[in-house]
mmCIF file of C-alpha atoms in Angstrom:
data_model
loop_
_atom_site.group_PDB
_atom_site.id
_atom_site.type_symbol
_atom_site.label_atom_id
_atom_site.label_comp_id
_atom_site.label_asym_id
_atom_site.label_seq_id
_atom_site.Cartn_x
_atom_site.Cartn_y
_atom_site.Cartn_z
ATOM 1 C CA MET R 55 -9.419 -53.608 -1.823
ATOM 2 C CA LEU R 56 -6.523 -52.507 0.379
ATOM 3 C CA HIS R 57 -4.181 -52.845 -2.586
ATOM 4 C CA ARG R 58 -6.415 -50.549 -4.688
ATOM 5 C CA LEU R 59 -6.584 -47.969 -1.876
ATOM 6 C CA VAL R 60 -2.799 -47.910 -1.506
ATOM 7 C CA LEU R 61 -2.448 -47.545 -5.285
ATOM 8 C CA PHE R 62 -4.952 -44.634 -5.327
ATOM 9 C CA VAL R 63 -3.150 -42.788 -2.512
ATOM 10 C CA GLY R 64 0.136 -43.407 -4.266
ATOM 11 C CA LEU R 65 -1.181 -41.848 -7.467
ATOM 12 C CA LEU R 66 -2.371 -38.783 -5.550
ATOM 13 C CA LEU R 67 1.058 -38.331 -4.006
ATOM 14 C CA THR R 68 2.733 -38.426 -7.429
ATOM 15 C CA LEU R 69 0.425 -35.752 -8.896
ATOM 16 C CA PRO R 70 1.703 -32.162 -8.756
ATOM 17 C CA ALA R 71 -0.053 -30.004 -6.160
ATOM 18 C CA MET R 72 -2.633 -27.759 -7.777
ATOM 19 C CA ALA R 73 -1.352 -24.188 -7.739
ATOM 20 C CA MET R 74 -3.281 -21.659 -5.710
ATOM 21 C CA SER R 75 -4.931 -18.885 -7.685
ATOM 22 C CA VAL R 76 -5.214 -15.150 -7.017
ATOM 23 C CA ALA R 77 -7.049 -12.339 -8.830
ATOM 24 C CA LEU R 78 -6.084 -8.672 -8.475
ATOM 25 C CA LEU R 79 -8.758 -6.001 -8.851
ATOM 26 C CA ASN R 80 -6.584 -3.146 -10.041
ATOM 27 C CA PRO R 81 -8.246 0.278 -9.560
ATOM 28 C CA GLY R 82 -5.841 2.014 -11.951
ATOM 29 C CA LYS R 83 -5.399 2.196 -15.689
ATOM 30 C CA ALA R 84 -3.554 -0.421 -17.718
ATOM 31 C CA ASP R 85 -1.193 2.284 -19.016
ATOM 32 C CA GLU R 86 -0.712 4.006 -15.633
ATOM 33 C CA ALA R 87 2.880 3.542 -14.481
ATOM 34 C CA PHE R 88 2.170 2.891 -10.792
ATOM 35 C CA TRP R 89 -0.642 0.387 -11.235
ATOM 36 C CA LEU R 90 1.004 -1.289 -14.207
ATOM 37 C CA SER R 91 4.259 -1.761 -12.290
ATOM 38 C CA SER R 92 2.265 -3.078 -9.306
ATOM 39 C CA ALA R 93 0.572 -5.698 -11.478
ATOM 40 C CA ARG R 94 3.776 -6.731 -13.247
ATOM 41 C CA LEU R 95 5.615 -7.136 -9.968
ATOM 42 C CA MET R 96 2.760 -9.245 -8.619
ATOM 43 C CA ALA R 97 2.994 -11.356 -11.767
ATOM 44 C CA GLN R 98 6.686 -11.908 -11.041
ATOM 45 C CA ALA R 99 5.898 -12.850 -7.431
ATOM 46 C CA ALA R 100 3.217 -15.264 -8.678
ATOM 47 C CA ASN R 101 5.675 -16.776 -11.132
ATOM 48 C CA SER R 102 8.257 -17.237 -8.360
ATOM 49 C CA LEU R 103 5.735 -18.906 -6.064
ATOM 50 C CA ASP R 104 3.821 -20.947 -8.649
ATOM 51 C CA ILE R 105 0.607 -18.988 -8.169
ATOM 52 C CA ARG R 106 -1.966 -18.718 -10.958
ATOM 53 C CA PHE R 107 -2.493 -14.957 -11.242
ATOM 54 C CA GLU R 108 -4.968 -12.789 -13.089
ATOM 55 C CA VAL R 109 -5.342 -8.999 -13.118
ATOM 56 C CA HIS R 110 -8.365 -6.854 -13.954
ATOM 57 C CA TYR R 111 -8.031 -3.080 -14.494
ATOM 58 C CA ALA R 112 -10.913 -0.803 -13.516
ATOM 59 C CA GLU R 113 -9.421 2.141 -15.444
ATOM 60 C CA ARG R 114 -10.091 4.547 -12.537
ATOM 61 C CA GLN R 115 -13.843 3.833 -12.654
ATOM 62 C CA HIS R 116 -14.962 2.733 -9.206
ATOM 63 C CA THR R 117 -18.242 1.248 -10.491
ATOM 64 C CA ARG R 118 -16.208 -0.983 -12.812
ATOM 65 C CA LEU R 119 -14.528 -2.563 -9.788
ATOM 66 C CA LEU R 120 -17.914 -3.807 -8.611
ATOM 67 C CA GLU R 121 -18.803 -5.031 -12.114
ATOM 68 C CA ILE R 122 -15.573 -7.037 -12.281
ATOM 69 C CA ALA R 123 -16.253 -8.508 -8.842
ATOM 70 C CA ARG R 124 -19.730 -9.661 -9.886
ATOM 71 C CA LYS R 125 -18.326 -11.299 -13.044
ATOM 72 C CA ILE R 126 -15.768 -13.230 -10.998
ATOM 73 C CA ILE R 127 -18.465 -14.374 -8.584
ATOM 74 C CA ALA R 128 -20.684 -15.467 -11.482
ATOM 75 C CA ARG R 129 -18.091 -17.948 -12.747
ATOM 76 C CA PRO R 130 -18.552 -21.687 -12.150
ATOM 77 C CA ALA R 131 -17.098 -22.632 -8.775
ATOM 78 C CA GLY R 132 -14.078 -24.379 -10.291
ATOM 79 C CA GLU R 133 -13.086 -21.290 -12.265
ATOM 80 C CA ARG R 134 -13.133 -18.823 -9.386
ATOM 81 C CA PRO R 135 -9.830 -17.695 -7.853
ATOM 82 C CA ASP R 136 -8.939 -18.944 -4.381
ATOM 83 C CA TYR R 137 -8.203 -15.370 -3.254
ATOM 84 C CA VAL R 138 -8.994 -11.859 -4.482
ATOM 85 C CA VAL R 139 -6.707 -8.919 -3.677
ATOM 86 C CA PHE R 140 -8.039 -5.370 -3.906
ATOM 87 C CA SER R 141 -7.411 -1.855 -2.626
ATOM 88 C CA ASN R 142 -9.918 0.354 -0.819
ATOM 89 C CA ASP R 143 -9.583 3.024 -3.506
ATOM 90 C CA TYR R 144 -12.672 5.223 -3.835
ATOM 91 C CA ALA R 145 -13.965 3.562 -0.633
ATOM 92 C CA THR R 146 -15.118 0.477 -2.561
ATOM 93 C CA GLY R 147 -13.584 -1.907 -0.012
ATOM 94 C CA PRO R 148 -16.684 -2.503 2.163
ATOM 95 C CA GLU R 149 -18.921 -3.404 -0.801
ATOM 96 C CA LEU R 150 -16.265 -5.680 -2.299
ATOM 97 C CA LEU R 151 -15.927 -7.448 1.044
ATOM 98 C CA ARG R 152 -19.696 -8.033 1.169
ATOM 99 C CA LEU R 153 -19.825 -9.390 -2.380
ATOM 100 C CA PHE R 154 -16.904 -11.796 -2.133
ATOM 101 C CA ASP R 155 -17.688 -12.982 1.375
ATOM 102 C CA ALA R 156 -21.238 -13.873 0.384
ATOM 103 C CA ALA R 157 -19.769 -15.912 -2.501
ATOM 104 C CA GLY R 158 -17.331 -17.733 -0.235
ATOM 105 C CA ILE R 159 -14.211 -16.264 -1.898
ATOM 106 C CA LYS R 160 -11.390 -15.259 0.429
ATOM 107 C CA THR R 161 -10.127 -11.691 0.211
ATOM 108 C CA PHE R 162 -7.147 -9.552 1.131
ATOM 109 C CA MET R 163 -6.784 -5.744 0.996
ATOM 110 C CA ALA R 164 -3.509 -4.302 -0.255
ATOM 111 C CA TYR R 165 -2.248 -0.710 -0.653
ATOM 112 C CA SER R 166 -5.231 1.020 1.059
ATOM 113 C CA GLY R 167 -7.233 -0.570 3.882
ATOM 114 C CA LEU R 168 -10.260 0.568 5.861
ATOM 115 C CA SER R 169 -9.930 3.939 7.557
ATOM 116 C CA ASP R 170 -13.397 5.501 7.725
ATOM 117 C CA PRO R 171 -14.761 5.100 11.283
ATOM 118 C CA ALA R 172 -18.264 4.291 10.015
ATOM 119 C CA ASP R 173 -16.894 1.549 7.739
ATOM 120 C CA ARG R 174 -14.797 0.232 10.578
ATOM 121 C CA LEU R 175 -17.811 0.006 12.871
ATOM 122 C CA ALA R 176 -19.916 -1.723 10.216
ATOM 123 C CA ILE R 177 -17.247 -4.130 8.959
ATOM 124 C CA GLY R 178 -15.323 -4.973 12.104
ATOM 125 C CA PRO R 179 -11.875 -6.615 12.104
ATOM 126 C CA PRO R 180 -10.822 -9.274 9.572
ATOM 127 C CA ARG R 181 -12.155 -12.821 10.127
ATOM 128 C CA THR R 182 -15.083 -11.660 12.274
ATOM 129 C CA ARG R 183 -18.231 -10.469 10.501
ATOM 130 C CA PHE R 184 -16.679 -11.321 7.123
ATOM 131 C CA LYS R 185 -14.939 -14.619 7.766
ATOM 132 C CA GLY R 186 -13.239 -14.712 4.386
ATOM 133 C CA TRP R 187 -11.552 -11.332 4.785
ATOM 134 C CA LEU R 188 -8.129 -12.597 5.814
ATOM 135 C CA GLY R 189 -6.424 -9.266 6.459
ATOM 136 C CA SER R 190 -4.764 -6.260 4.891
ATOM 137 C CA LEU R 191 -1.341 -4.865 4.100
ATOM 138 C CA GLU R 192 -1.512 -1.097 3.984
ATOM 139 C CA VAL R 193 1.250 1.201 2.896
ATOM 140 C CA HIS R 194 2.177 3.792 5.511
ATOM 141 C CA ALA R 195 1.481 6.544 3.009
ATOM 142 C CA GLU R 196 2.100 9.376 5.464
ATOM 143 C CA ASP R 197 5.828 8.615 5.135
ATOM 144 C CA ALA R 198 5.872 9.579 1.458
ATOM 145 C CA GLY R 199 4.006 12.830 2.042
ATOM 146 C CA TYR R 200 6.300 13.753 4.894
ATOM 147 C CA GLN R 201 9.543 12.776 3.144
ATOM 148 C CA THR R 202 8.791 14.708 -0.022
ATOM 149 C CA ALA R 203 7.445 17.834 1.705
ATOM 150 C CA LYS R 204 10.395 17.946 4.101
ATOM 151 C CA LYS R 205 12.905 17.671 1.275
ATOM 152 C CA LEU R 206 10.998 20.232 -0.791
ATOM 153 C CA ILE R 207 11.152 22.716 2.082
ATOM 154 C CA GLU R 208 14.871 22.024 2.569
ATOM 155 C CA THR R 209 15.419 22.686 -1.131
ATOM 156 C CA GLY R 210 13.413 25.913 -0.862
ATOM 157 C CA ARG R 211 15.645 27.105 1.959
ATOM 158 C CA ARG R 212 18.830 26.177 0.094
ATOM 159 C CA VAL R 213 17.888 28.019 -3.101
ATOM 160 C CA GLY R 214 16.328 30.994 -1.345
ATOM 161 C CA ALA R 215 12.819 30.365 -2.676
ATOM 162 C CA ALA R 216 11.279 32.583 0.005
ATOM 163 C CA GLY R 217 13.093 35.590 -1.336
ATOM 164 C CA LYS R 218 12.086 35.307 -4.976
ATOM 165 C CA ASP R 219 8.987 37.508 -4.841
ATOM 166 C CA GLY R 220 7.544 37.065 -1.363
ATOM 167 C CA LYS R 221 7.295 39.919 1.099
ATOM 168 C CA ASP R 222 6.833 37.965 4.344
ATOM 169 C CA GLY R 223 10.049 35.928 4.113
ATOM 170 C CA LYS R 224 8.118 32.633 4.175
ATOM 171 C CA LEU R 225 8.356 29.636 1.875
ATOM 172 C CA HIS R 226 4.930 29.458 0.200
ATOM 173 C CA LEU R 227 3.772 26.002 -0.815
ATOM 174 C CA LEU R 228 0.892 24.696 -2.962
ATOM 175 C CA ALA R 229 -0.377 21.110 -2.690
ATOM 176 C CA LEU R 230 -2.059 18.857 -5.240
ATOM 177 C CA ALA R 231 -3.647 15.880 -3.469
ATOM 178 C CA GLY R 232 -5.218 12.749 -5.008
ATOM 179 C CA ASP R 233 -8.912 12.296 -4.213
ATOM 180 C CA ARG R 234 -11.247 12.740 -1.266
ATOM 181 C CA SER R 235 -12.171 9.091 -0.673
ATOM 182 C CA THR R 236 -8.937 7.067 -0.901
ATOM 183 C CA PRO R 237 -7.181 6.572 2.467
ATOM 184 C CA SER R 238 -3.666 6.739 1.014
ATOM 185 C CA SER R 239 -4.476 10.136 -0.502
ATOM 186 C CA HIS R 240 -5.449 11.558 2.888
ATOM 187 C CA ARG R 241 -2.410 10.042 4.566
ATOM 188 C CA ARG R 242 0.048 11.437 2.035
ATOM 189 C CA SER R 243 -1.488 14.858 2.615
ATOM 190 C CA ALA R 244 -1.282 14.368 6.382
ATOM 191 C CA GLY R 245 2.436 13.719 6.048
ATOM 192 C CA MET R 246 2.828 16.847 3.947
ATOM 193 C CA ARG R 247 1.039 18.937 6.566
ATOM 194 C CA ARG R 248 3.173 17.447 9.338
ATOM 195 C CA ALA R 249 6.344 18.531 7.557
ATOM 196 C CA ILE R 250 4.960 22.062 7.136
ATOM 197 C CA ALA R 251 3.901 22.204 10.792
ATOM 198 C CA GLU R 252 7.496 21.432 11.748
ATOM 199 C CA ALA R 253 8.812 24.274 9.551
ATOM 200 C CA PRO R 254 8.089 27.716 11.019
ATOM 201 C CA ASP R 255 9.363 29.361 7.834
ATOM 202 C CA ALA R 256 6.919 27.510 5.537
ATOM 203 C CA VAL R 257 3.240 28.106 4.866
ATOM 204 C CA LEU R 258 0.687 26.076 2.888
ATOM 205 C CA ASP R 259 -1.251 28.524 0.711
ATOM 206 C CA GLN R 260 -3.833 26.002 -0.522
ATOM 207 C CA GLU R 261 -4.393 22.280 -1.078
ATOM 208 C CA VAL R 262 -6.659 21.044 -3.891
ATOM 209 C CA PHE R 263 -7.678 17.581 -5.149
ATOM 210 C CA ALA R 264 -6.574 16.772 -8.684
ATOM 211 C CA ALA R 265 -7.950 13.201 -8.867
ATOM 212 C CA TRP R 266 -4.517 11.708 -9.677
ATOM 213 C CA SER R 267 -4.832 13.273 -13.148
ATOM 214 C CA LYS R 268 -2.064 15.108 -15.000
ATOM 215 C CA ASP R 269 -4.548 17.220 -16.972
ATOM 216 C CA LYS R 270 -6.611 18.185 -13.935
ATOM 217 C CA ALA R 271 -3.441 19.031 -12.000
ATOM 218 C CA ALA R 272 -2.274 21.270 -14.864
ATOM 219 C CA GLU R 273 -5.626 23.051 -14.893
ATOM 220 C CA GLN R 274 -5.797 23.559 -11.141
ATOM 221 C CA ALA R 275 -2.151 24.588 -10.854
ATOM 222 C CA GLY R 276 -2.783 27.291 -13.450
ATOM 223 C CA TRP R 277 -5.259 29.156 -11.323
ATOM 224 C CA LEU R 278 -3.320 28.466 -8.126
ATOM 225 C CA TYR R 279 -0.290 30.205 -9.658
ATOM 226 C CA GLN R 280 -2.464 33.254 -10.390
ATOM 227 C CA ARG R 281 -4.022 33.284 -6.924
ATOM 228 C CA TYR R 282 -0.733 32.805 -5.030
ATOM 229 C CA PRO R 283 2.064 34.529 -6.963
ATOM 230 C CA ASP R 284 4.489 34.135 -4.011
ATOM 231 C CA ALA R 285 4.288 30.320 -4.083
ATOM 232 C CA ARG R 286 7.412 28.680 -5.464
ATOM 233 C CA LEU R 287 7.115 25.192 -3.931
ATOM 234 C CA VAL R 288 4.610 22.667 -5.296
ATOM 235 C CA TRP R 289 3.930 19.387 -3.494
ATOM 236 C CA ALA R 290 2.086 16.655 -5.418
ATOM 237 C CA GLY R 291 0.658 13.349 -4.218
ATOM 238 C CA SER R 292 1.785 11.537 -7.384
ATOM 239 C CA ASP R 293 4.213 11.875 -10.277
ATOM 240 C CA LEU R 294 1.458 12.478 -12.839
ATOM 241 C CA MET R 295 0.057 15.404 -10.862
ATOM 242 C CA ALA R 296 3.557 16.843 -10.417
ATOM 243 C CA PHE R 297 4.116 16.697 -14.178
ATOM 244 C CA GLY R 298 0.784 18.428 -14.753
ATOM 245 C CA ALA R 299 1.782 21.232 -12.371
ATOM 246 C CA MET R 300 5.187 21.520 -14.090
ATOM 247 C CA GLN R 301 3.558 21.669 -17.502
ATOM 248 C CA SER R 302 1.344 24.516 -16.343
ATOM 249 C CA TRP R 303 4.288 26.396 -14.809
ATOM 250 C CA GLU R 304 6.429 26.006 -17.923
ATOM 251 C CA SER R 305 3.561 27.126 -20.178
ATOM 252 C CA ARG R 306 3.764 30.432 -18.281
ATOM 253 C CA GLY R 307 7.441 30.783 -19.121
ATOM 254 C CA GLY R 308 8.776 29.305 -15.866
ATOM 255 C CA LYS R 309 11.438 26.629 -15.485
ATOM 256 C CA ALA R 310 10.939 23.706 -13.105
ATOM 257 C CA GLY R 311 13.928 23.332 -10.794
ATOM 258 C CA LYS R 312 15.119 26.886 -11.599
ATOM 259 C CA ASP R 313 12.414 29.298 -10.480
ATOM 260 C CA ALA R 314 9.889 26.858 -8.945
ATOM 261 C CA TRP R 315 10.436 23.501 -7.210
ATOM 262 C CA PHE R 316 8.287 20.388 -7.326
ATOM 263 C CA SER R 317 7.982 17.069 -5.456
ATOM 264 C CA ALA R 318 6.367 13.789 -6.499
ATOM 265 C CA ILE R 319 5.560 10.247 -5.375
ATOM 266 C CA ASN R 320 5.935 7.056 -7.487
ATOM 267 C CA THR R 321 8.706 5.353 -9.434
ATOM 268 C CA SER R 322 7.965 5.903 -13.119
ATOM 269 C CA ASN R 323 10.978 6.205 -15.418
ATOM 270 C CA GLU R 324 9.866 9.751 -16.190
ATOM 271 C CA ALA R 325 9.953 10.634 -12.490
ATOM 272 C CA MET R 326 13.428 9.130 -12.087
ATOM 273 C CA ASP R 327 14.698 11.122 -15.079
ATOM 274 C CA ALA R 328 13.121 14.312 -13.722
ATOM 275 C CA LEU R 329 14.864 13.814 -10.373
ATOM 276 C CA LYS R 330 18.228 13.267 -12.061
ATOM 277 C CA SER R 331 17.829 16.372 -14.237
ATOM 278 C CA GLY R 332 16.745 18.550 -11.304
ATOM 279 C CA ARG R 333 13.211 19.203 -12.550
ATOM 280 C CA LEU R 334 11.991 17.320 -9.460
ATOM 281 C CA ALA R 335 13.408 18.405 -6.110
ATOM 282 C CA ALA R 336 12.078 15.397 -4.160
ATOM 283 C CA LEU R 337 10.771 11.937 -5.018
ATOM 284 C CA SER R 338 9.562 9.015 -2.890
ATOM 285 C CA GLY R 339 8.315 5.638 -4.073
ATOM 286 C CA GLY R 340 8.548 1.897 -3.894
ATOM 287 C CA HIS R 341 5.131 1.175 -2.400
ATOM 288 C CA PHE R 342 4.015 -0.508 -5.621
ATOM 289 C CA ILE R 343 5.532 -3.620 -4.043
ATOM 290 C CA ALA R 344 2.619 -3.967 -1.566
ATOM 291 C CA GLY R 345 0.710 -6.299 -3.888
ATOM 292 C CA ALA R 346 3.685 -8.613 -4.350
ATOM 293 C CA TRP R 347 4.231 -8.790 -0.573
ATOM 294 C CA SER R 348 0.542 -9.651 -0.225
ATOM 295 C CA LEU R 349 1.064 -12.656 -2.501
ATOM 296 C CA VAL R 350 3.917 -13.830 -0.291
ATOM 297 C CA MET R 351 1.647 -13.605 2.773
ATOM 298 C CA LEU R 352 -1.202 -15.412 0.997
ATOM 299 C CA TYR R 353 1.186 -18.101 -0.241
ATOM 300 C CA ASP R 354 2.291 -18.744 3.326
ATOM 301 C CA TYR R 355 -1.307 -18.739 4.578
ATOM 302 C CA HIS R 356 -2.356 -21.167 1.841
ATOM 303 C CA HIS R 357 0.468 -23.513 2.803
ATOM 304 C CA GLY R 358 -0.316 -23.537 6.497
ATOM 305 C CA ARG R 359 1.766 -20.668 7.868
ATOM 306 C CA ASP R 360 -0.745 -17.999 8.884
ATOM 307 C CA PHE R 361 0.558 -14.422 8.943
ATOM 308 C CA ALA R 362 -1.730 -13.653 11.902
ATOM 309 C CA ASP R 363 1.208 -13.785 14.310
ATOM 310 C CA GLU R 364 2.363 -10.434 12.811
ATOM 311 C CA GLY R 365 -1.171 -8.960 12.826
ATOM 312 C CA LEU R 366 -4.176 -9.100 10.536
ATOM 313 C CA GLU R 367 -4.088 -5.442 9.486
ATOM 314 C CA LEU R 368 -0.496 -4.471 8.797
ATOM 315 C CA ASP R 369 0.540 -0.867 8.175
ATOM 316 C CA GLN R 370 4.093 -0.893 6.867
ATOM 317 C CA SER R 371 6.577 1.710 5.700
ATOM 318 C CA MET R 372 7.754 0.775 2.198
ATOM 319 C CA PHE R 373 8.870 4.079 0.737
ATOM 320 C CA ALA R 374 12.374 4.916 -0.404
ATOM 321 C CA SER R 375 13.433 8.561 -0.597
ATOM 322 C CA PHE R 376 15.225 8.700 -3.924
ATOM 323 C CA THR R 377 18.468 10.510 -4.664
ATOM 324 C CA PRO R 378 19.879 10.766 -8.201
ATOM 325 C CA HIS R 379 22.209 7.874 -7.305
ATOM 326 C CA LEU R 380 19.321 5.652 -6.154
ATOM 327 C CA ALA R 381 17.354 6.679 -9.245
ATOM 328 C CA ASP R 382 20.221 5.403 -11.412
ATOM 329 C CA ARG R 383 20.255 2.136 -9.509
ATOM 330 C CA PHE R 384 16.487 1.737 -9.819
ATOM 331 C CA LEU R 385 16.587 2.367 -13.584
ATOM 332 C CA GLU R 386 19.493 -0.026 -14.017
ATOM 333 C CA ARG R 387 17.747 -2.844 -12.153
ATOM 334 C CA TYR R 388 14.059 -2.295 -12.767
ATOM 335 C CA GLY R 389 13.776 0.253 -15.597
ATOM 336 C CA ASP R 390 10.939 -0.459 -18.016
ATOM 337 C CA MET R 391 9.458 -2.675 -15.283
ATOM 338 C CA HIS R 392 11.896 -5.558 -15.656
ATOM 339 C CA PHE R 393 11.420 -7.381 -12.363
ATOM 340 C CA GLU R 394 12.578 -10.823 -13.491
ATOM 341 C CA ARG R 395 15.611 -10.802 -11.211
ATOM 342 C CA ILE R 396 13.509 -10.737 -8.030
ATOM 343 C CA ASP R 397 12.910 -14.234 -6.632
ATOM 344 C CA PHE R 398 10.115 -13.965 -4.097
ATOM 345 C CA LYS R 399 10.754 -17.445 -2.722
ATOM 346 C CA ARG R 400 13.347 -15.943 -0.410
ATOM 347 C CA TYR R 401 10.679 -13.861 1.393
ATOM 348 C CA SER R 402 8.307 -16.755 2.192
ATOM 349 C CA LYS R 403 8.261 -18.125 5.743
ATOM 350 C CA VAL R 404 7.075 -21.503 4.444
ATOM 351 C CA LEU R 405 10.045 -21.791 2.112
ATOM 352 C CA ASN R 406 12.454 -20.257 4.647
ATOM 353 C CA PRO R 407 11.488 -21.665 8.062
ATOM 354 C CA SER R 408 14.152 -19.628 9.847
ATOM 355 C CA LEU R 409 12.486 -16.380 8.701
ATOM 356 C CA LYS R 410 10.593 -14.989 11.708
ATOM 357 C CA ARG R 411 9.291 -11.649 10.422
ATOM 358 C CA TYR R 412 8.528 -10.142 7.018
ATOM 359 C CA ASP R 413 10.678 -7.261 5.764
ATOM 360 C CA PHE R 414 8.542 -5.034 3.544
ATOM 361 C CA ASN R 415 11.028 -2.202 2.973
ATOM 362 C CA PHE R 416 11.621 -1.415 -0.688
ATOM 363 C CA GLU R 417 15.220 -0.254 -0.229
ATOM 364 C CA GLN R 418 16.370 -3.855 0.337
ATOM 365 C CA LEU R 419 15.664 -4.404 -3.372
ATOM 366 C CA LEU R 420 18.032 -1.579 -4.294
ATOM 367 C CA ARG R 421 21.043 -2.864 -2.367
#
């Protein structure tokens, strides 16, 4: 009997450890540069760390996120992922937490966490009311709004944008924000407003919500240009919205980077090219890496090294402020979303016991 028991234990020790599994509920579209690059980088992190990874796109339909969640929960127990990662886009986070926690599936929020006070009161901190909610890694989105607005204003001063047609000597700025319910949208706008508050020679004529859409941004920018003819600076909360505003300006006979100046957020190849050509005056990005960092944290948690010693709800600055030189470097290394050179093993505390704290800054990947 003892011999059989020893043999059985021996066989278990020779079997490969079953890989952990993670599902990403992606709120974006499968052809949307930011969310596609986020998913591909997570796939590379999963490949590095031997994680079984699956991604589901909601195509910007918040109800679809809940449908996907219910389908995952309806699977047989052995086919469910160990962990589900999602963003609180469109304020779907609380309902997703309720669904997965009731099903006994552990969860982690990436990109956007909880920010609404009512949600906070109802949900509480991670690992309390919802035991399976392990934590969150939120991007400090205010940085991107501040960086881009500050650089846009500096460009306006340098080129004399206040003197083009304006009579009050001020730099007039228009803003195209994302949506009304996503925390990162509000925080990017907050950063933009902080930069304007610090600039006594700049004024925000109006901020509108363009739903992250190029077409809607083009439409809204069109009537903003008519309403505020003195405005020559246009801040946008994403690259797509910036391109929509540019398209509208150029359809009126204007030239982006020559008689009006634009800023954007995100790291699409088109945005990098626009920065290098001067059509964009300011560009910040790199936060698409938040999902991949989340996998590193979950990998460590799964293997017995809890990230709780750094906090359960992390709010980290990940944005790089791109110059044409950094844009060249980004395109050379990661253009067309080629992330194969990044080995995420080096960022795991389990695999690198001497590592005491995580470094979530994107610029380290550009060195």
